[in-house]
Amino acid sequence: MTIEQYGWNKSWQSKWNDKLNGYEGKEYVPGRIIGDFGSKYRVMAETGETWGELAGKLRHTLTDSGEYPAIGDWVVLVMQDGGEHAVIHGVLPRHSVISRKVAGNTLDEQIVASNVDTLFLVSALNDDFNVRRMERYLIMAWNSGANPVILLTKADLCQDAESKIAEMERTAPGVAIHAVSALLGDGREELLPYISPGQTVALTGSSGCGKSTMVNWLSGRNLQLTQDVREGDSRGRHTTTHREMFILPDGGIIVDTPGMRELQLWEDEGGLDLAFSDISVLAAGCRFSDCRHDQEEGCAVLAAVASGELDEKRLWNYRKTQRELQYQSSKEVKQKRKTAAAATKAGSSRTRNSSWRRELDDL
């Protein structure tokens, strides 16, 4: 395998040249993270595949969890032991970042994958099918900079696939939707444009929706372990426990990720309006530019709900998600102020200590 097969091109070469202007003293080579195992990474470099870990200096400069290298990142490497190991000294600027808030109450960003061209949002055509959940995945996708594509898997198990596709089309206007069946081999040709040579796609969705099965199907090999879902509720277990990247026979690059029990959104970079583009279009007709689509007179969105043009549940979910993102943003601002204040205090303390040491030296 070569780094070109993993997506290295003239654009990345240009970013590499810009990045290396600030590096001196060592022989640096580019590489891509193809496996994220927590404290260690699997990387593909010019000399082949190897294990990599962060340089101590880089680790000390990283202040936010979102700054750490992630699957799909192009990184600055120094090879050791004849290529048996690599040390990561930097990360090239990303062109897309798929991220979410970590589970629980911790206010940290978790990178799902970076430098992805297409994000496959996977939902099975069984009890896993949930349009409200898909709205959240679409916000994450639009915020990332990757192109969202919805894959409805296990089409062979669904008797009313057409009606569910139509329901998803109403939920995701303008987004490509493909119903596929790995068991029957249906729909693969529709996905070929997304997995052409040099293109990176990632899969995300809930546990048991069929992501690992899709990786095996598209690759024609059993690359990932799969398990059956529970019959009662179609819930799956976390078969995939880490993020890993594979090369497909058609030349595309695919990233499998662990299933999500919950999706807590991170920051909003316009993804809310894109995911709810039908509401955004209607809002342009509201009497007031700051209309909240709640009880205001002349609200075009409420009028659309009253006439049946817009599903009231969709508007309700839009409001709920908007409040969640606003609350998340306010917490992030408070956290950044707190971090900045702590850094200023630490800097002042270091300055005082340095001054005190100089005074002692002068004695």
Tab-separated table of C-alpha atoms in Angstrom, residues 58-290:
chain	number	residue	atom	x	y	z
A	58	LEU	CA	3.046	17.892	20.853
A	59	ARG	CA	1.064	16.280	23.671
A	60	HIS	CA	1.868	19.183	26.009
A	61	THR	CA	0.688	21.778	23.474
A	62	LEU	CA	-2.738	20.157	22.961
A	63	THR	CA	-5.312	21.864	25.156
A	64	ASP	CA	-8.624	20.565	23.739
A	65	SER	CA	-9.656	16.985	23.015
A	66	GLY	CA	-10.600	18.023	19.471
A	67	GLU	CA	-6.978	18.940	18.745
A	68	TYR	CA	-5.701	15.394	19.184
A	69	PRO	CA	-5.002	13.339	16.044
A	70	ALA	CA	-7.931	11.236	14.835
A	71	ILE	CA	-8.680	8.594	12.257
A	72	GLY	CA	-8.268	10.111	8.797
A	73	ASP	CA	-5.786	12.808	9.842
A	74	TRP	CA	-2.633	13.471	7.826
A	75	VAL	CA	0.225	13.851	10.280
A	76	VAL	CA	3.893	14.833	10.491
A	77	LEU	CA	5.992	11.779	11.363
A	78	VAL	CA	9.534	10.966	12.380
A	79	MET	CA	10.310	7.307	11.718
A	80	GLN	CA	12.247	5.257	14.265
A	81	ASP	CA	13.871	1.808	14.340
A	82	GLY	CA	13.958	1.569	10.578
A	83	GLY	CA	10.244	2.268	10.230
A	84	GLU	CA	9.067	-0.076	13.010
A	85	HIS	CA	7.714	2.888	14.981
A	86	ALA	CA	6.775	6.502	14.293
A	87	VAL	CA	6.470	9.619	16.432
A	88	ILE	CA	3.709	12.115	15.561
A	89	HIS	CA	4.922	15.737	15.686
A	90	GLY	CA	1.960	17.575	14.112
A	91	VAL	CA	-1.369	17.404	12.288
A	92	LEU	CA	-2.072	18.929	8.882
A	93	PRO	CA	-5.105	21.276	8.651
A	94	ARG	CA	-8.302	19.251	8.203
A	95	HIS	CA	-10.747	19.815	5.358
A	96	SER	CA	-13.609	18.138	7.242
A	97	VAL	CA	-14.158	17.126	10.864
A	98	ILE	CA	-16.966	14.843	12.024
A	99	SER	CA	-17.373	15.391	15.737
A	100	ARG	CA	-19.819	15.079	18.599
A	101	LYS	CA	-19.883	15.826	22.298
A	102	VAL	CA	-18.556	12.958	24.406
A	103	ALA	CA	-21.203	10.951	26.215
A	104	GLY	CA	-22.154	12.061	29.709
A	105	ASN	CA	-21.771	15.461	31.358
A	106	THR	CA	-18.146	16.056	30.349
A	107	LEU	CA	-17.777	19.085	28.078
A	108	ASP	CA	-15.360	17.669	25.523
A	109	GLU	CA	-15.355	17.179	21.769
A	110	GLN	CA	-14.930	13.694	20.337
A	111	ILE	CA	-13.629	13.428	16.771
A	112	VAL	CA	-15.409	10.607	14.943
A	113	ALA	CA	-13.275	10.957	11.792
A	114	SER	CA	-11.512	13.673	9.816
A	115	ASN	CA	-10.784	14.466	6.167
A	116	VAL	CA	-13.868	12.544	5.034
A	117	ASP	CA	-15.428	13.352	1.660
A	118	THR	CA	-18.717	11.482	2.129
A	119	LEU	CA	-20.417	10.483	5.371
A	120	PHE	CA	-22.723	7.476	5.113
A	121	LEU	CA	-25.485	7.887	7.712
A	122	VAL	CA	-26.624	4.319	8.251
A	123	SER	CA	-30.055	3.258	9.467
A	124	ALA	CA	-31.539	-0.222	9.176
A	125	LEU	CA	-35.017	-0.791	7.768
A	126	ASN	CA	-36.203	-2.518	10.933
A	127	ASP	CA	-36.914	-1.188	14.432
A	128	ASP	CA	-33.690	0.856	14.135
A	129	PHE	CA	-35.439	3.145	11.604
A	130	ASN	CA	-35.945	6.546	13.236
A	131	VAL	CA	-36.331	9.809	11.303
A	132	ARG	CA	-35.962	11.988	14.408
A	133	ARG	CA	-32.589	10.422	15.142
A	134	MET	CA	-31.562	10.893	11.508
A	135	GLU	CA	-32.211	14.644	11.841
A	136	ARG	CA	-29.493	14.762	14.500
A	137	TYR	CA	-27.063	12.770	12.368
A	138	LEU	CA	-27.695	15.159	9.490
A	139	ILE	CA	-26.826	18.175	11.667
A	140	MET	CA	-23.550	16.480	12.625
A	141	ALA	CA	-22.855	15.693	8.960
A	142	TRP	CA	-23.589	19.200	7.646
A	143	ASN	CA	-21.446	20.719	10.407
A	144	SER	CA	-18.540	18.457	9.465
A	145	GLY	CA	-17.984	19.685	5.920
A	146	ALA	CA	-18.502	16.163	4.509
A	147	ASN	CA	-21.256	15.296	2.053
A	148	PRO	CA	-24.057	13.374	3.834
A	149	VAL	CA	-25.591	10.298	2.190
A	150	ILE	CA	-28.250	8.177	3.901
A	151	LEU	CA	-27.939	4.391	3.627
A	152	LEU	CA	-31.014	2.370	4.566
A	153	THR	CA	-29.662	-1.119	5.164
A	154	LYS	CA	-31.344	-4.530	5.498
A	155	ALA	CA	-33.862	-3.686	2.769
A	156	ASP	CA	-34.542	-7.424	2.433
A	157	LEU	CA	-36.176	-7.399	5.890
A	158	CYS	CA	-38.618	-4.574	5.119
A	159	GLN	CA	-42.016	-5.047	3.493
A	160	ASP	CA	-42.750	-1.326	3.123
A	161	ALA	CA	-39.337	0.016	2.099
A	162	GLU	CA	-40.811	2.503	-0.379
A	163	SER	CA	-42.939	4.243	2.253
A	164	LYS	CA	-39.984	4.473	4.640
A	165	ILE	CA	-37.774	5.885	1.887
A	166	ALA	CA	-40.448	8.502	1.171
A	167	GLU	CA	-40.631	9.364	4.881
A	168	MET	CA	-36.854	9.772	5.009
A	169	GLU	CA	-36.916	11.954	1.873
A	170	ARG	CA	-39.332	14.334	3.618
A	171	THR	CA	-36.975	14.432	6.603
A	172	ALA	CA	-33.804	14.967	4.544
A	173	PRO	CA	-34.689	17.156	1.546
A	174	GLY	CA	-31.940	17.223	-1.059
A	175	VAL	CA	-29.909	14.416	0.564
A	176	ALA	CA	-29.174	11.263	-1.474
A	177	ILE	CA	-30.879	8.173	-0.012
A	178	HIS	CA	-30.074	4.583	-0.982
A	179	ALA	CA	-31.828	1.427	0.208
A	180	VAL	CA	-29.410	-1.500	0.090
A	181	SER	CA	-29.236	-5.164	1.037
A	182	ALA	CA	-25.866	-6.788	1.650
A	183	LEU	CA	-27.586	-10.184	1.924
A	184	LEU	CA	-29.097	-9.946	-1.552
A	185	GLY	CA	-26.321	-7.809	-3.022
A	186	ASP	CA	-28.756	-5.040	-3.978
A	187	GLY	CA	-27.716	-1.390	-4.363
A	188	ARG	CA	-23.923	-1.657	-4.496
A	189	GLU	CA	-23.681	-0.076	-7.942
A	190	GLU	CA	-25.457	3.030	-6.619
A	191	LEU	CA	-22.633	3.545	-4.109
A	192	LEU	CA	-19.750	3.291	-6.578
A	193	PRO	CA	-19.574	7.077	-7.261
A	194	TYR	CA	-18.824	7.650	-3.557
A	195	ILE	CA	-16.010	5.085	-3.324
A	196	SER	CA	-13.886	6.032	-6.333
A	197	PRO	CA	-10.070	6.050	-5.988
A	198	GLY	CA	-8.751	8.546	-3.443
A	199	GLN	CA	-12.193	9.312	-1.983
A	200	THR	CA	-12.719	8.786	1.750
A	201	VAL	CA	-16.092	7.711	3.124
A	202	ALA	CA	-17.030	7.064	6.738
A	203	LEU	CA	-19.904	5.112	8.234
A	204	THR	CA	-21.800	6.211	11.307
A	205	GLY	CA	-25.024	5.108	12.936
A	206	SER	CA	-26.439	3.279	15.921
A	207	SER	CA	-25.247	-0.139	17.078
A	208	GLY	CA	-26.682	-2.960	15.004
A	209	CYS	CA	-27.581	-0.848	11.956
A	210	GLY	CA	-25.182	-2.826	9.749
A	211	LYS	CA	-22.065	-0.643	9.407
A	212	SER	CA	-19.548	-3.469	9.719
A	213	THR	CA	-21.614	-5.601	7.369
A	214	MET	CA	-21.480	-2.749	4.862
A	215	VAL	CA	-17.673	-2.602	5.153
A	216	ASN	CA	-17.414	-6.342	4.494
A	217	TRP	CA	-19.895	-6.156	1.614
A	218	LEU	CA	-18.242	-3.220	-0.135
A	219	SER	CA	-14.776	-4.709	0.299
A	220	GLY	CA	-15.739	-8.235	-0.697
A	221	ARG	CA	-13.890	-9.542	2.382
A	222	ASN	CA	-14.647	-10.229	6.039
A	223	LEU	CA	-12.670	-7.275	7.380
A	224	GLN	CA	-14.887	-6.587	10.368
A	225	LEU	CA	-16.534	-8.836	12.929
A	226	THR	CA	-20.340	-8.773	12.850
A	227	GLN	CA	-22.951	-9.952	15.339
A	228	ASP	CA	-26.684	-10.538	15.185
A	229	VAL	CA	-29.028	-7.927	16.672
A	230	ARG	CA	-31.577	-8.729	19.369
A	231	GLU	CA	-34.867	-9.902	17.897
A	232	GLY	CA	-36.994	-7.982	20.385
A	233	ASP	CA	-35.871	-4.427	19.668
A	234	SER	CA	-33.334	-4.691	16.800
A	235	ARG	CA	-30.628	-3.309	19.088
A	236	GLY	CA	-27.080	-4.375	18.406
A	237	ARG	CA	-23.939	-4.765	20.461
A	238	HIS	CA	-20.739	-2.759	19.943
A	239	THR	CA	-19.074	-5.117	17.460
A	240	THR	CA	-16.657	-2.374	16.323
A	241	THR	CA	-14.702	-1.091	19.321
A	242	HIS	CA	-12.262	1.255	17.587
A	243	ARG	CA	-12.027	3.349	14.428
A	244	GLU	CA	-10.284	1.774	11.473
A	245	MET	CA	-9.714	2.591	7.802
A	246	PHE	CA	-9.683	0.177	4.853
A	247	ILE	CA	-8.959	0.337	1.112
A	248	LEU	CA	-11.813	-0.904	-1.085
A	249	PRO	CA	-11.384	-2.846	-4.353
A	250	ASP	CA	-12.756	0.139	-6.283
A	251	GLY	CA	-9.987	2.348	-4.853
A	252	GLY	CA	-12.078	4.193	-2.280
A	253	ILE	CA	-11.143	4.500	1.392
A	254	ILE	CA	-13.705	3.563	4.034
A	255	VAL	CA	-13.758	4.260	7.788
A	256	ASP	CA	-15.760	2.077	10.159
A	257	THR	CA	-16.660	3.560	13.534
A	258	PRO	CA	-18.212	2.148	16.744
A	259	GLY	CA	-21.992	2.363	16.973
A	260	MET	CA	-23.511	5.251	18.914
A	261	ARG	CA	-25.947	4.652	21.755
A	262	GLU	CA	-26.585	8.397	21.809
A	263	LEU	CA	-25.574	11.385	19.721
A	264	GLN	CA	-24.927	14.588	21.647
A	265	LEU	CA	-24.219	17.369	19.188
A	266	TRP	CA	-21.124	19.540	19.482
A	267	GLU	CA	-21.016	22.999	17.861
A	268	ASP	CA	-23.391	24.247	15.157
A	269	GLU	CA	-21.687	25.563	12.027
A	270	GLY	CA	-24.922	26.030	10.083
A	271	GLY	CA	-25.858	22.352	10.189
A	272	LEU	CA	-29.177	23.006	11.945
A	273	ASP	CA	-30.489	25.191	9.114
A	274	LEU	CA	-29.224	22.771	6.485
A	275	ALA	CA	-30.733	19.726	8.195
A	276	PHE	CA	-34.044	21.599	8.553
A	277	SER	CA	-33.790	23.399	5.211
A	278	ASP	CA	-37.563	23.159	4.646
A	279	ILE	CA	-38.154	25.181	7.833
A	280	SER	CA	-35.421	27.651	6.849
A	281	VAL	CA	-37.132	28.228	3.490
A	282	LEU	CA	-40.523	28.737	5.151
A	283	ALA	CA	-38.983	31.090	7.744
A	284	ALA	CA	-38.022	33.498	4.973
A	285	GLY	CA	-41.734	34.283	4.668
A	286	CYS	CA	-42.254	35.150	8.345
A	287	ARG	CA	-43.370	38.711	9.139
A	288	PHE	CA	-40.569	39.207	11.677
A	289	SER	CA	-36.922	38.421	10.899
A	290	ASP	CA	-36.328	37.203	14.482
